Coordinates of C-alpha atoms and ligand atoms in Angstrom, one line a residue:
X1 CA 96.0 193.6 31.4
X2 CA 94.4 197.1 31.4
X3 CA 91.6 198.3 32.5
X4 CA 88.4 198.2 29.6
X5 CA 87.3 201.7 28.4
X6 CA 83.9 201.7 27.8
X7 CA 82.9 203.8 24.3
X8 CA 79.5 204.7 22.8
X9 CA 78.5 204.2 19.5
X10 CA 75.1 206.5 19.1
X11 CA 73.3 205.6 15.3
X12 CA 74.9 202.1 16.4
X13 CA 72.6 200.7 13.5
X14 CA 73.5 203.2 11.0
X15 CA 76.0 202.8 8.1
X16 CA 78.7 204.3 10.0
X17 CA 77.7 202.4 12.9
X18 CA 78.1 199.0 11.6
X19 CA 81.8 200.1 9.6
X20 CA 83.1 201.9 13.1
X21 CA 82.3 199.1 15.8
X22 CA 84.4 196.7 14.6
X23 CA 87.6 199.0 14.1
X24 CA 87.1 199.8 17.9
X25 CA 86.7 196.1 18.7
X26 CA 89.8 195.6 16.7
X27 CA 92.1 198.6 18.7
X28 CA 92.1 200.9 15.8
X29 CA 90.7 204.0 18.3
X30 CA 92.5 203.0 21.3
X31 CA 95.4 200.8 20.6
X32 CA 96.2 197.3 19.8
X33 CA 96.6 196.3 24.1
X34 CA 93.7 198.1 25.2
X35 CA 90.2 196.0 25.8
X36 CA 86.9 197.9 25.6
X37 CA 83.3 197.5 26.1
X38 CA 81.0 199.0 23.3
X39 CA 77.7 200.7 24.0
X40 CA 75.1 200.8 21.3
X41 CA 72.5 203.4 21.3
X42 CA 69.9 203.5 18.4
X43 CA 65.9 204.2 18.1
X44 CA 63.2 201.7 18.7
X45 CA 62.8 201.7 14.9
X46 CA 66.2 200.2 14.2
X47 CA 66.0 197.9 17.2
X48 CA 66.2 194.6 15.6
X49 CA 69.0 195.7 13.2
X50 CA 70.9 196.7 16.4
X51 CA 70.3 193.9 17.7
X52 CA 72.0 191.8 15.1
X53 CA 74.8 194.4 14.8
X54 CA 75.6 193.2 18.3
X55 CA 75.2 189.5 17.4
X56 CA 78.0 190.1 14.6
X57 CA 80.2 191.4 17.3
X58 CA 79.6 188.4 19.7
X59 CA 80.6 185.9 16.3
X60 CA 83.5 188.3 15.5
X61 CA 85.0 186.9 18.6
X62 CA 87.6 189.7 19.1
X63 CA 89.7 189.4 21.4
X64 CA 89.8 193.2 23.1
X65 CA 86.4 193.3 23.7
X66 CA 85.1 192.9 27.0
X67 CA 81.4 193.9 26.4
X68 CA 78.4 194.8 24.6
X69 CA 75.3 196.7 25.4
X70 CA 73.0 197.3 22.8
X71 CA 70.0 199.7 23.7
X72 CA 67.5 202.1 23.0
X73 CA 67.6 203.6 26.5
X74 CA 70.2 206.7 26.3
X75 CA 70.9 205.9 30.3
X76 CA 71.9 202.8 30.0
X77 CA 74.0 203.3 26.7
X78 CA 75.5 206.4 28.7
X79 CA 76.3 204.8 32.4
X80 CA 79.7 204.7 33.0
X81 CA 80.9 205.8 29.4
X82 CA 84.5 207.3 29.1
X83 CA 84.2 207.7 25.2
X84 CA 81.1 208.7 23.2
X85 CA 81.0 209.1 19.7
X86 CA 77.9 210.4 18.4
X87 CA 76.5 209.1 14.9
X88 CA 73.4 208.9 15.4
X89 CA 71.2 212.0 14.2
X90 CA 68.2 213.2 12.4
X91 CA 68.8 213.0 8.8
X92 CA 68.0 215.7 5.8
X93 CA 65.7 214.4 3.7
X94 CA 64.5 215.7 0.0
X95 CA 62.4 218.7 0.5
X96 CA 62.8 219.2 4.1
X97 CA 63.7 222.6 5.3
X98 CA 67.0 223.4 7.0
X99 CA 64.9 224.6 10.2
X100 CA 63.3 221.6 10.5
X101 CA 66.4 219.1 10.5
X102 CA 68.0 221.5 13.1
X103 CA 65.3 221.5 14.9
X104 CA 65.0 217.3 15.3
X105 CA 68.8 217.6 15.7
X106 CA 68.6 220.5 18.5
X107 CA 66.2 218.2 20.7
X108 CA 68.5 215.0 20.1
X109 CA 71.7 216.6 21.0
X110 CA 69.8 218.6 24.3
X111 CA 68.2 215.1 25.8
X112 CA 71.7 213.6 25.1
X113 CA 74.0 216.1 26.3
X114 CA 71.5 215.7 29.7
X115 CA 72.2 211.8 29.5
X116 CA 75.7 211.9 29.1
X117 CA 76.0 214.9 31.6
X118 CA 74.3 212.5 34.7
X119 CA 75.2 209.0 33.2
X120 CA 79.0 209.2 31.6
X121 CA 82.5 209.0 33.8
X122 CA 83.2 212.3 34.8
X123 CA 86.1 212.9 32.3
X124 CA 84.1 211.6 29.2
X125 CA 85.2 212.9 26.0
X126 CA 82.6 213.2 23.1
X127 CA 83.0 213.0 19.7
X128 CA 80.0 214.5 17.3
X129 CA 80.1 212.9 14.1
X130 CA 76.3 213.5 13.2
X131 CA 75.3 216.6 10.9
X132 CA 75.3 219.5 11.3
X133 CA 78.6 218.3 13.7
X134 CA 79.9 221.6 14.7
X135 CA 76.3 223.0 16.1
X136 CA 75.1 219.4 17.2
X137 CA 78.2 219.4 19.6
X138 CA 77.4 223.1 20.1
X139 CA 74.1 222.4 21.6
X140 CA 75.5 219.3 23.4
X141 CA 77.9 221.7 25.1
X142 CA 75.0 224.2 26.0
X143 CA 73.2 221.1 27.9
X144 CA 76.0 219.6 29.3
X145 CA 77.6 222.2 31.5
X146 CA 79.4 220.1 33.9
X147 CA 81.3 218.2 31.0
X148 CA 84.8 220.6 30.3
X149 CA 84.3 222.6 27.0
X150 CA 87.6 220.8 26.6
X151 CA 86.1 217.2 26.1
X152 CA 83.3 218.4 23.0
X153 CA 84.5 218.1 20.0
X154 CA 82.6 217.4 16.6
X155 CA 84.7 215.4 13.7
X156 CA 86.4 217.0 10.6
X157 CA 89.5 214.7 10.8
X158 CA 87.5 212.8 7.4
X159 CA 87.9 216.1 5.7
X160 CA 91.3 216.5 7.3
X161 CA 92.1 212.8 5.5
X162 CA 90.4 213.6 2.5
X163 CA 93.0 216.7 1.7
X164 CA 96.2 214.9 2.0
X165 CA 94.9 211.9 0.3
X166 CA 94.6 214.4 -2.9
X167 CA 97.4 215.8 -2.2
X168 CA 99.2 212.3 -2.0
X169 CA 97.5 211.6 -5.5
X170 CA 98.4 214.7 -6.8
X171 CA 102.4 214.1 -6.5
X172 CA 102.2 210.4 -6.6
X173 CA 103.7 210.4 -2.6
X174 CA 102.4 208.1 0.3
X175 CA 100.0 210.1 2.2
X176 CA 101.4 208.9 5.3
X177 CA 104.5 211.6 3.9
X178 CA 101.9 214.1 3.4
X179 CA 101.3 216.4 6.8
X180 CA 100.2 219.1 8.5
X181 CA 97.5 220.8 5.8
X182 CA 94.4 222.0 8.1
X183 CA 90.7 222.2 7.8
X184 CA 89.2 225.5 9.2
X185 CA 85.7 226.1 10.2
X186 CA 82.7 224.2 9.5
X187 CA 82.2 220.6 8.4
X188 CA 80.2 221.9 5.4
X189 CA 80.6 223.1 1.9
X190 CA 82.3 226.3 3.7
X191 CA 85.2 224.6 5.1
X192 CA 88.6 225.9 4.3
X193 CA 91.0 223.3 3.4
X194 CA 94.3 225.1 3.9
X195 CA 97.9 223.4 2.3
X196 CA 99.6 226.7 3.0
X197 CA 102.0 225.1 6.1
X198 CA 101.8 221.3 5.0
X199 CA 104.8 219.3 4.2
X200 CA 105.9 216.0 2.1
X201 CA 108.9 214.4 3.3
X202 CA 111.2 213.0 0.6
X203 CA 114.7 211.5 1.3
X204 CA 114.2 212.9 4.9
X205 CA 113.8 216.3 3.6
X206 CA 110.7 218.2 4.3
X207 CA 109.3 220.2 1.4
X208 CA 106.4 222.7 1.5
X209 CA 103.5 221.4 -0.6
X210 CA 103.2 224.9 -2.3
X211 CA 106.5 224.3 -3.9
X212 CA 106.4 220.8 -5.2
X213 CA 102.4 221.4 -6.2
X214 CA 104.1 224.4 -7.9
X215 CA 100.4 225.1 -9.1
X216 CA 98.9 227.5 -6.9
X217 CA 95.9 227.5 -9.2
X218 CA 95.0 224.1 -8.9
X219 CA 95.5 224.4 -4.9
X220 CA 93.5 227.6 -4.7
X221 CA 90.5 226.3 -6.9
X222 CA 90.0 223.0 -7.8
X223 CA 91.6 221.1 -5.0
X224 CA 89.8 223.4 -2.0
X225 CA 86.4 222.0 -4.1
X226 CA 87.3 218.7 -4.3
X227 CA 87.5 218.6 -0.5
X228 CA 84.7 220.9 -0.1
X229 CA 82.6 218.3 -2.6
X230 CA 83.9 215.0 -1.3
X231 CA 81.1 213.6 0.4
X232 CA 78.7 214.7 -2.3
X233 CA 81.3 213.0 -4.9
X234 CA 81.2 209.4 -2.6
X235 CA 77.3 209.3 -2.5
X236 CA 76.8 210.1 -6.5
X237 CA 79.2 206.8 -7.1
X238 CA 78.3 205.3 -4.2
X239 CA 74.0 205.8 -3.6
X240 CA 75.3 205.9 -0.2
X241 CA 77.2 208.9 1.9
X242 CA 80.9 208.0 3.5
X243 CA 80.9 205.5 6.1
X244 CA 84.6 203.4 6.0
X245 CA 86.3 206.7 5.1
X246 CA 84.3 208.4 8.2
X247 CA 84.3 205.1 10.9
X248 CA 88.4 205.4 10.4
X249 CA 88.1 209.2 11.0
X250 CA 86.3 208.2 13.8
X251 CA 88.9 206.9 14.6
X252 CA 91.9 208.9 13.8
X253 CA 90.2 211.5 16.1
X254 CA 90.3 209.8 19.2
X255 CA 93.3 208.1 18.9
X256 CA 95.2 211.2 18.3
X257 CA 93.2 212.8 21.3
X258 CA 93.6 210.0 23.7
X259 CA 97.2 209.1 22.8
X260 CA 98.8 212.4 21.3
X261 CA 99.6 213.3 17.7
X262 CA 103.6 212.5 16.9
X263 CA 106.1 215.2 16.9
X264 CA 105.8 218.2 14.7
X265 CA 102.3 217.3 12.8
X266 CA 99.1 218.7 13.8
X267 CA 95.5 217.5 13.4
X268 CA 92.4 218.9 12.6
X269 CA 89.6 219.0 15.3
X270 CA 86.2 221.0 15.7
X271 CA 86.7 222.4 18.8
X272 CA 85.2 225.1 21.4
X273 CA 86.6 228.1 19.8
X274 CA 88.6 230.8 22.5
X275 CA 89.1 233.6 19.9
X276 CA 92.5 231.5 18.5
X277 CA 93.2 233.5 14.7
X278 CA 90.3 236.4 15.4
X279 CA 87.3 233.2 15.1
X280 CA 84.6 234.6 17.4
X281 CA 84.4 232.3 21.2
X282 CA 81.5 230.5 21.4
X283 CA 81.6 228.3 18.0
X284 CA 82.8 225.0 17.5
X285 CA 84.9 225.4 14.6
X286 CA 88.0 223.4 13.3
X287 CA 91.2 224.3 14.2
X288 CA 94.9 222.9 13.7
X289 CA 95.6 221.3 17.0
X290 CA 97.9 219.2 18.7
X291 CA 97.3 216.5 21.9
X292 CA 99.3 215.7 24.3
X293 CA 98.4 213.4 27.4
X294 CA 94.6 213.2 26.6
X295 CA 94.5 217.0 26.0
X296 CA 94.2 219.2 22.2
X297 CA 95.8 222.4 22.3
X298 CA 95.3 225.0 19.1
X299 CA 98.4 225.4 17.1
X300 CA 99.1 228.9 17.5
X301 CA 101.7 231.6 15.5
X302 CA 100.4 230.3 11.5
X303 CA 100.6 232.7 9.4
X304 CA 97.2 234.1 7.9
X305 CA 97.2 235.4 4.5
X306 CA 94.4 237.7 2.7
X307 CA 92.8 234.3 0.9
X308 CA 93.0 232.1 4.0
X309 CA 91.4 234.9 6.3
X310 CA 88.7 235.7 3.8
X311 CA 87.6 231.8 3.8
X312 CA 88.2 231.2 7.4
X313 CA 85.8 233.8 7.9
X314 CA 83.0 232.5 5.6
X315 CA 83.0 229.5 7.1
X316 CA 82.8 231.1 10.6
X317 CA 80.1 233.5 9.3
X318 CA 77.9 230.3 8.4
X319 CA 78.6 228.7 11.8
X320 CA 77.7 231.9 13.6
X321 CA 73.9 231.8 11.3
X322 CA 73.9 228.0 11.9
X323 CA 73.8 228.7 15.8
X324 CA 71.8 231.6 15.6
X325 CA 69.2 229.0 13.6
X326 CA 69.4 226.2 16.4
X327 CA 68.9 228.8 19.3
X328 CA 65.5 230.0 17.5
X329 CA 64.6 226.1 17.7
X330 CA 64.6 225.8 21.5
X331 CA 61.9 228.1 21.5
Ligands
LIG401 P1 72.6 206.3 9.0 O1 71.3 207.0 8.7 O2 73.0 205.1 8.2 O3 72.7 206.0 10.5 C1 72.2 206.9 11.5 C2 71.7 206.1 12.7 O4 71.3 207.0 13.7 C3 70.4 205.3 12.3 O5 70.6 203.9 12.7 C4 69.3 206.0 13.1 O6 68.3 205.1 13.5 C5 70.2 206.5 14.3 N1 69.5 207.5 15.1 C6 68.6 208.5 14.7 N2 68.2 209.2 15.7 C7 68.9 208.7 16.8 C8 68.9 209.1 18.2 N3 68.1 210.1 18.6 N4 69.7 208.4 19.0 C9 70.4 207.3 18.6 N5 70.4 207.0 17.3 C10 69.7 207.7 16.4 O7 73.6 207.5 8.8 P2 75.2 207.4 8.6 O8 75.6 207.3 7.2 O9 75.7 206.4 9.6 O10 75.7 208.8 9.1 C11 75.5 209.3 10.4 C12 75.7 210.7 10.6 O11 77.0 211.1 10.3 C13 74.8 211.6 9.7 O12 74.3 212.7 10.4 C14 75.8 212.1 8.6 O13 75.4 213.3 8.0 C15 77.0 212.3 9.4 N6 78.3 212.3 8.7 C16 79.3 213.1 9.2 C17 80.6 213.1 8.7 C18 81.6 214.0 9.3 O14 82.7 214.0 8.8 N7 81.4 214.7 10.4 C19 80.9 212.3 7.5 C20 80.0 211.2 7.3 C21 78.6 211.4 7.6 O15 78.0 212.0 6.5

């Protein structure tokens, strides 16, 4: 039997918490033979309900899972952790003002990036799922220098999912046939969802989905919206924001990561930007990537048209204010 992996779950009380756990516990993040130990981290506030998220997993009896910690101590939920996955985060609420969620988030993601830095394995890879994700896993980058750039990430693989399920819906194809669109930029109203290289395979034929869409109106307009306004869209029918749809993007992401992405199809990943199609260094921004062996390499050679460039840029722009707004919160 293999070794456990041990994995963090931060917000481990949260909505996203409570769908995610289990899907590790089951082997949807790290495969089917491969036990793990789950950390919990939450606040004292949500103590108790942590508490009794843990006592679920003890009656779930699952077979692959070798451990639970549930705490409110960031150095014990970070000791030893090859895997976090950070959910937990400061919330906007009604009438608060975008400074003032950055700057709860900024002083989260700094004492945690310090925790992880002294606490973690020393090739721990992070996920940032909490909001703003691109600049919380900025700012955890910033205060965890010893961690490799290469191991922060922040989560867009939901919005990722979210395209080529329209697009499956749109021409009535499984969406497991549907591949390769890409989500640039910012997980935000900004992003660019991009269908420009994706594919649907039909009768072992790959077809671009430009030419069986064969409505470049709808995929220039209403379809880059949708995406844009999914999460808004679950929580008017829902009263509650994404948290299946996100726990199994969760989940996607680190799969992919740890175990590769199969031949010919890329993912989408918010990653430390190196200057990869003219986005500025220094920004975690989502790019089309591919893993092999535990590591995500950016998809290079796409071609860039006048529309893409102008939206990939946008989105950049707003990631370049959101950073400039979390460095004015550290003072
Ligand atoms: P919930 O409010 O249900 O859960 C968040 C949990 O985090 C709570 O239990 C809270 O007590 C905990 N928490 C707060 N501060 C903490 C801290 N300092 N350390 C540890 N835990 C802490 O939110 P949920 O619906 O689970 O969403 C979690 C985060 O994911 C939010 O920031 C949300 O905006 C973000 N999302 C990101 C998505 C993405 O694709 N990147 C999509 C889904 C989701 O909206």
């Amino acid at each position: 039997e293999k070794e456990p992996i041990t994995v963090l779950v931060t917000g481990g009380a949260g909505q996203i918490g409570y769908a995610l756990v289990p899907m590790i516990a089951r082997g949807a993040m790290l495969g089917p033979d491969q036990p793990v130990i789950l950390h919990m981290l939450d606040i004292e506030p949500a103590a108790e309900a942590l508490k009794g998220v843990k006592m679920e997993l003890v009656d779930a009896a699952f077979p692959l899972l070798k451990g639970v910690v549930a705490t409110t101590d960031v150095v014990e939920a970070c000791k030893n952790v090859n895997i976090a996955v950070m959910v937990g985060g400061f919330p906007r609420k009604e009438g608060m003002e975008r400074k003032d969620v950055m700057s709860k988030n900024v002083s989260i993601y700094k004492a945690q990036a310090s925790a992880l830095e002294q606490n973690a394995a020393a090739d721990c890879k992070v996920l940032v799922v909490a909001n703003p994700a691109n600049t919380n896993a900025l700012i955890l980058k910033e205060f965890a220098p010893s961690i490799p750039e290469k191991n922060i990430t922040c989560l867009t693989r939901l919005d990722h999912n979210r395209a080529l399920g329209q697009i499956s819906e749109r021409l009535n194809v499984h969406v497991s046939d549907v591949k390769n669109v890409i989500i640039w930029g910012n997980h935000s109203s900004t992003q660019y969802p991009d269908v420009n290289h994706a594919t649907v395979t039909a009768n072992g034929a790959q077809k671009p989905v430009r030419e069986l869409v064969a409505d470049d109106n709808w995929l220039n307009s209403e379809f880059i919206t949708t995406v844009q306004q999914r999460g808004a869209a679950i929580i008017k029918a829902r009263k509650l924001s994404s948290a299946l749809s996100a726990a199994s993007a969760a989940c996607d992401h680190i799969r992919d990561w740890v175990l590769g992405t199969p031949k010919e199809s890329w993912v989408s990943m918010g990653v430390y930007s190196d200057g990869s199609y003219g986005v500025q260094p220094g920004l975690i921004y989502s790019f089309p990537v591919t893993c092999e062996k535990g590591d995500w390499t950016i998809v290079q050679g796409l071609k860039i048209d006048e529309f893409s460039r102008d939206k990939m840029d946008k989105t950049a722009q707003e990631l370049v204010e959101e950073k400039e707004l979390a460095k004015s919160c550290l003072n």
